[in-house]
Amino acid sequence: MPKVAISTLGPTLDDKVDEHFGRATVLLIVDTDTLEVEVVDNSANRNAMQGAGIGAAEAVSERGASHVVTGHLGPKAFRALAAAGISGFNGTGLTARDAVTAFKESRLEPLSEGESHTGIQ
């Protein structure tokens, strides 16, 4: 199974999925076979004036994630992820642990650019 990047409100698998990708509190890179977690501090992107989604997309791509689980993807993040061959899935309301399980069971809805949020990217 692939590595999945999950935007979360904290550094553990028991933290909730963050609705925001580019400005997420933390990005977890999870090996879906072993549940080994790499915690990525996303404060540089969270506090960026612009380009947060692109920066977060680069961070997960550099760490070998092939999928992202989040609440929403802004248009710039969506395009940056798509260019890297990374697909996005909606994990709204789940913990990171539950999101991994749902991902492995193909129960998460894919995110498309049309479903991205408006406002701060």
JSON list of C-alpha atoms in Angstrom, two decimals:
[
{"chain": "A", "resi": 1, "resn": "MET", "atom": "CA", "xyz": [0.00, 0.00, 0.00]},
{"chain": "A", "resi": 2, "resn": "PRO", "atom": "CA", "xyz": [1.10, 3.57, -0.57]},
{"chain": "A", "resi": 3, "resn": "LYS", "atom": "CA", "xyz": [2.05, 6.36, 1.77]},
{"chain": "A", "resi": 4, "resn": "VAL", "atom": "CA", "xyz": [-0.83, 8.72, 2.51]},
{"chain": "A", "resi": 5, "resn": "ALA", "atom": "CA", "xyz": [-0.48, 12.34, 3.65]},
{"chain": "A", "resi": 6, "resn": "ILE", "atom": "CA", "xyz": [-3.18, 13.43, 6.08]},
{"chain": "A", "resi": 7, "resn": "SER", "atom": "CA", "xyz": [-3.78, 17.02, 7.15]},
{"chain": "A", "resi": 8, "resn": "THR", "atom": "CA", "xyz": [-4.45, 16.91, 10.89]},
{"chain": "A", "resi": 9, "resn": "LEU", "atom": "CA", "xyz": [-5.06, 19.13, 13.90]},
{"chain": "A", "resi": 10, "resn": "GLY", "atom": "CA", "xyz": [-2.30, 17.39, 15.87]},
{"chain": "A", "resi": 11, "resn": "PRO", "atom": "CA", "xyz": [0.69, 15.03, 15.60]},
{"chain": "A", "resi": 12, "resn": "THR", "atom": "CA", "xyz": [-0.98, 11.65, 16.20]},
{"chain": "A", "resi": 13, "resn": "LEU", "atom": "CA", "xyz": [-3.21, 9.21, 14.37]},
{"chain": "A", "resi": 14, "resn": "ASP", "atom": "CA", "xyz": [-5.91, 9.94, 16.94]},
{"chain": "A", "resi": 15, "resn": "ASP", "atom": "CA", "xyz": [-6.12, 13.62, 15.95]},
{"chain": "A", "resi": 16, "resn": "LYS", "atom": "CA", "xyz": [-8.90, 14.83, 13.67]},
{"chain": "A", "resi": 17, "resn": "VAL", "atom": "CA", "xyz": [-8.42, 15.52, 9.98]},
{"chain": "A", "resi": 18, "resn": "ASP", "atom": "CA", "xyz": [-7.84, 19.24, 9.43]},
{"chain": "A", "resi": 19, "resn": "GLU", "atom": "CA", "xyz": [-10.33, 20.73, 6.98]},
{"chain": "A", "resi": 20, "resn": "HIS", "atom": "CA", "xyz": [-7.51, 22.73, 5.41]},
{"chain": "A", "resi": 21, "resn": "PHE", "atom": "CA", "xyz": [-4.63, 21.25, 3.47]},
{"chain": "A", "resi": 22, "resn": "GLY", "atom": "CA", "xyz": [-2.22, 24.08, 2.75]},
{"chain": "A", "resi": 23, "resn": "ARG", "atom": "CA", "xyz": [-2.77, 25.72, 6.12]},
{"chain": "A", "resi": 24, "resn": "ALA", "atom": "CA", "xyz": [-3.13, 22.50, 8.12]},
{"chain": "A", "resi": 25, "resn": "THR", "atom": "CA", "xyz": [-1.63, 22.39, 11.58]},
{"chain": "A", "resi": 26, "resn": "VAL", "atom": "CA", "xyz": [0.31, 19.19, 10.85]},
{"chain": "A", "resi": 27, "resn": "LEU", "atom": "CA", "xyz": [0.78, 16.86, 7.91]},
{"chain": "A", "resi": 28, "resn": "LEU", "atom": "CA", "xyz": [1.13, 13.19, 8.77]},
{"chain": "A", "resi": 29, "resn": "ILE", "atom": "CA", "xyz": [2.83, 10.92, 6.25]},
{"chain": "A", "resi": 30, "resn": "VAL", "atom": "CA", "xyz": [1.44, 7.47, 7.03]},
{"chain": "A", "resi": 31, "resn": "ASP", "atom": "CA", "xyz": [2.64, 4.12, 5.73]},
{"chain": "A", "resi": 32, "resn": "THR", "atom": "CA", "xyz": [-0.70, 2.40, 5.28]},
{"chain": "A", "resi": 33, "resn": "ASP", "atom": "CA", "xyz": [0.79, -1.08, 5.81]},
{"chain": "A", "resi": 34, "resn": "THR", "atom": "CA", "xyz": [2.67, -0.46, 9.07]},
{"chain": "A", "resi": 35, "resn": "LEU", "atom": "CA", "xyz": [0.95, 2.74, 10.32]},
{"chain": "A", "resi": 36, "resn": "GLU", "atom": "CA", "xyz": [4.43, 4.22, 10.75]},
{"chain": "A", "resi": 37, "resn": "VAL", "atom": "CA", "xyz": [4.00, 8.01, 10.91]},
{"chain": "A", "resi": 38, "resn": "GLU", "atom": "CA", "xyz": [6.26, 10.86, 9.90]},
{"chain": "A", "resi": 39, "resn": "VAL", "atom": "CA", "xyz": [5.10, 14.15, 11.44]},
{"chain": "A", "resi": 40, "resn": "VAL", "atom": "CA", "xyz": [5.61, 17.21, 9.24]},
{"chain": "A", "resi": 41, "resn": "ASP", "atom": "CA", "xyz": [5.33, 20.58, 10.96]},
{"chain": "A", "resi": 42, "resn": "ASN", "atom": "CA", "xyz": [3.36, 22.70, 8.52]},
{"chain": "A", "resi": 43, "resn": "SER", "atom": "CA", "xyz": [3.85, 26.05, 10.30]},
{"chain": "A", "resi": 44, "resn": "ALA", "atom": "CA", "xyz": [5.88, 27.56, 7.45]},
{"chain": "A", "resi": 45, "resn": "ASN", "atom": "CA", "xyz": [2.98, 27.01, 5.04]},
{"chain": "A", "resi": 46, "resn": "ARG", "atom": "CA", "xyz": [0.31, 27.80, 7.63]},
{"chain": "A", "resi": 47, "resn": "ASN", "atom": "CA", "xyz": [1.86, 31.24, 8.21]},
{"chain": "A", "resi": 48, "resn": "ALA", "atom": "CA", "xyz": [2.74, 31.98, 4.57]},
{"chain": "A", "resi": 49, "resn": "MET", "atom": "CA", "xyz": [1.20, 35.04, 2.97]},
{"chain": "A", "resi": 50, "resn": "GLN", "atom": "CA", "xyz": [0.49, 33.01, -0.16]},
{"chain": "A", "resi": 51, "resn": "GLY", "atom": "CA", "xyz": [1.35, 29.67, -1.74]},
{"chain": "A", "resi": 52, "resn": "ALA", "atom": "CA", "xyz": [0.46, 27.57, 1.32]},
{"chain": "A", "resi": 53, "resn": "GLY", "atom": "CA", "xyz": [-1.20, 24.86, -0.75]},
{"chain": "A", "resi": 54, "resn": "ILE", "atom": "CA", "xyz": [1.70, 24.64, -3.17]},
{"chain": "A", "resi": 55, "resn": "GLY", "atom": "CA", "xyz": [4.20, 24.42, -0.28]},
{"chain": "A", "resi": 56, "resn": "ALA", "atom": "CA", "xyz": [2.22, 21.67, 1.42]},
{"chain": "A", "resi": 57, "resn": "ALA", "atom": "CA", "xyz": [1.92, 19.79, -1.89]},
{"chain": "A", "resi": 58, "resn": "GLU", "atom": "CA", "xyz": [5.70, 19.95, -2.31]},
{"chain": "A", "resi": 59, "resn": "ALA", "atom": "CA", "xyz": [6.20, 18.70, 1.26]},
{"chain": "A", "resi": 60, "resn": "VAL", "atom": "CA", "xyz": [4.05, 15.61, 0.79]},
{"chain": "A", "resi": 61, "resn": "SER", "atom": "CA", "xyz": [5.46, 14.90, -2.68]},
{"chain": "A", "resi": 62, "resn": "GLU", "atom": "CA", "xyz": [9.04, 15.05, -1.38]},
{"chain": "A", "resi": 63, "resn": "ARG", "atom": "CA", "xyz": [8.13, 12.47, 1.26]},
{"chain": "A", "resi": 64, "resn": "GLY", "atom": "CA", "xyz": [6.72, 9.97, -1.23]},
{"chain": "A", "resi": 65, "resn": "ALA", "atom": "CA", "xyz": [3.00, 10.29, -0.52]},
{"chain": "A", "resi": 66, "resn": "SER", "atom": "CA", "xyz": [0.82, 9.18, -3.41]},
{"chain": "A", "resi": 67, "resn": "HIS", "atom": "CA", "xyz": [-2.49, 10.32, -1.90]},
{"chain": "A", "resi": 68, "resn": "VAL", "atom": "CA", "xyz": [-3.73, 13.11, 0.39]},
{"chain": "A", "resi": 69, "resn": "VAL", "atom": "CA", "xyz": [-6.60, 12.94, 2.86]},
{"chain": "A", "resi": 70, "resn": "THR", "atom": "CA", "xyz": [-7.96, 16.33, 3.92]},
{"chain": "A", "resi": 71, "resn": "GLY", "atom": "CA", "xyz": [-11.18, 18.32, 4.07]},
{"chain": "A", "resi": 72, "resn": "HIS", "atom": "CA", "xyz": [-10.70, 20.68, 1.14]},
{"chain": "A", "resi": 73, "resn": "LEU", "atom": "CA", "xyz": [-8.10, 21.47, -1.49]},
{"chain": "A", "resi": 74, "resn": "GLY", "atom": "CA", "xyz": [-7.68, 24.99, -2.79]},
{"chain": "A", "resi": 75, "resn": "PRO", "atom": "CA", "xyz": [-7.28, 25.32, -6.55]},
{"chain": "A", "resi": 76, "resn": "LYS", "atom": "CA", "xyz": [-3.52, 25.89, -6.39]},
{"chain": "A", "resi": 77, "resn": "ALA", "atom": "CA", "xyz": [-2.98, 22.92, -4.08]},
{"chain": "A", "resi": 78, "resn": "PHE", "atom": "CA", "xyz": [-5.22, 20.74, -6.26]},
{"chain": "A", "resi": 79, "resn": "ARG", "atom": "CA", "xyz": [-3.22, 21.61, -9.38]},
{"chain": "A", "resi": 80, "resn": "ALA", "atom": "CA", "xyz": [0.15, 21.16, -7.64]},
{"chain": "A", "resi": 81, "resn": "LEU", "atom": "CA", "xyz": [-0.87, 17.75, -6.30]},
{"chain": "A", "resi": 82, "resn": "ALA", "atom": "CA", "xyz": [-2.30, 16.66, -9.67]},
{"chain": "A", "resi": 83, "resn": "ALA", "atom": "CA", "xyz": [0.94, 17.69, -11.39]},
{"chain": "A", "resi": 84, "resn": "ALA", "atom": "CA", "xyz": [2.81, 15.42, -8.95]},
{"chain": "A", "resi": 85, "resn": "GLY", "atom": "CA", "xyz": [0.38, 12.54, -9.58]},
{"chain": "A", "resi": 86, "resn": "ILE", "atom": "CA", "xyz": [-1.11, 12.79, -6.07]},
{"chain": "A", "resi": 87, "resn": "SER", "atom": "CA", "xyz": [-4.85, 12.33, -5.65]},
{"chain": "A", "resi": 88, "resn": "GLY", "atom": "CA", "xyz": [-6.94, 13.86, -2.87]},
{"chain": "A", "resi": 89, "resn": "PHE", "atom": "CA", "xyz": [-9.67, 12.32, -0.74]},
{"chain": "A", "resi": 90, "resn": "ASN", "atom": "CA", "xyz": [-12.20, 13.75, 1.69]},
{"chain": "A", "resi": 91, "resn": "GLY", "atom": "CA", "xyz": [-11.59, 12.74, 5.32]},
{"chain": "A", "resi": 92, "resn": "THR", "atom": "CA", "xyz": [-13.85, 15.33, 6.95]},
{"chain": "A", "resi": 93, "resn": "GLY", "atom": "CA", "xyz": [-14.90, 14.40, 10.48]},
{"chain": "A", "resi": 94, "resn": "LEU", "atom": "CA", "xyz": [-12.55, 11.43, 10.83]},
{"chain": "A", "resi": 95, "resn": "THR", "atom": "CA", "xyz": [-9.48, 10.86, 12.94]},
{"chain": "A", "resi": 96, "resn": "ALA", "atom": "CA", "xyz": [-6.30, 10.21, 10.98]},
{"chain": "A", "resi": 97, "resn": "ARG", "atom": "CA", "xyz": [-6.46, 6.55, 12.07]},
{"chain": "A", "resi": 98, "resn": "ASP", "atom": "CA", "xyz": [-10.05, 6.17, 10.83]},
{"chain": "A", "resi": 99, "resn": "ALA", "atom": "CA", "xyz": [-9.11, 7.99, 7.62]},
{"chain": "A", "resi": 100, "resn": "VAL", "atom": "CA", "xyz": [-6.34, 5.46, 6.93]},
{"chain": "A", "resi": 101, "resn": "THR", "atom": "CA", "xyz": [-8.77, 2.59, 7.48]},
{"chain": "A", "resi": 102, "resn": "ALA", "atom": "CA", "xyz": [-11.39, 4.21, 5.25]},
{"chain": "A", "resi": 103, "resn": "PHE", "atom": "CA", "xyz": [-8.75, 4.89, 2.58]},
{"chain": "A", "resi": 104, "resn": "LYS", "atom": "CA", "xyz": [-7.56, 1.27, 2.61]},
{"chain": "A", "resi": 105, "resn": "GLU", "atom": "CA", "xyz": [-11.19, 0.12, 2.28]},
{"chain": "A", "resi": 106, "resn": "SER", "atom": "CA", "xyz": [-11.83, 2.57, -0.60]},
{"chain": "A", "resi": 107, "resn": "ARG", "atom": "CA", "xyz": [-14.55, 4.36, 1.39]},
{"chain": "A", "resi": 108, "resn": "LEU", "atom": "CA", "xyz": [-13.31, 7.94, 0.94]},
{"chain": "A", "resi": 109, "resn": "GLU", "atom": "CA", "xyz": [-14.74, 10.24, -1.72]},
{"chain": "A", "resi": 110, "resn": "PRO", "atom": "CA", "xyz": [-12.21, 11.72, -4.13]},
{"chain": "A", "resi": 111, "resn": "LEU", "atom": "CA", "xyz": [-11.78, 15.48, -4.09]},
{"chain": "A", "resi": 112, "resn": "SER", "atom": "CA", "xyz": [-11.96, 17.36, -7.34]},
{"chain": "A", "resi": 113, "resn": "GLU", "atom": "CA", "xyz": [-10.99, 20.91, -8.16]},
{"chain": "A", "resi": 114, "resn": "GLY", "atom": "CA", "xyz": [-14.67, 21.84, -8.26]},
{"chain": "A", "resi": 115, "resn": "GLU", "atom": "CA", "xyz": [-15.01, 20.86, -4.60]},
{"chain": "A", "resi": 116, "resn": "SER", "atom": "CA", "xyz": [-12.17, 23.08, -3.45]},
{"chain": "A", "resi": 117, "resn": "HIS", "atom": "CA", "xyz": [-12.96, 25.85, -0.98]},
{"chain": "A", "resi": 118, "resn": "THR", "atom": "CA", "xyz": [-12.96, 29.55, -1.69]},
{"chain": "A", "resi": 119, "resn": "GLY", "atom": "CA", "xyz": [-11.14, 32.19, 0.26]},
{"chain": "A", "resi": 120, "resn": "ILE", "atom": "CA", "xyz": [-7.61, 31.92, 1.64]},
{"chain": "A", "resi": 121, "resn": "GLN", "atom": "CA", "xyz": [-5.61, 29.40, -0.31]}
]
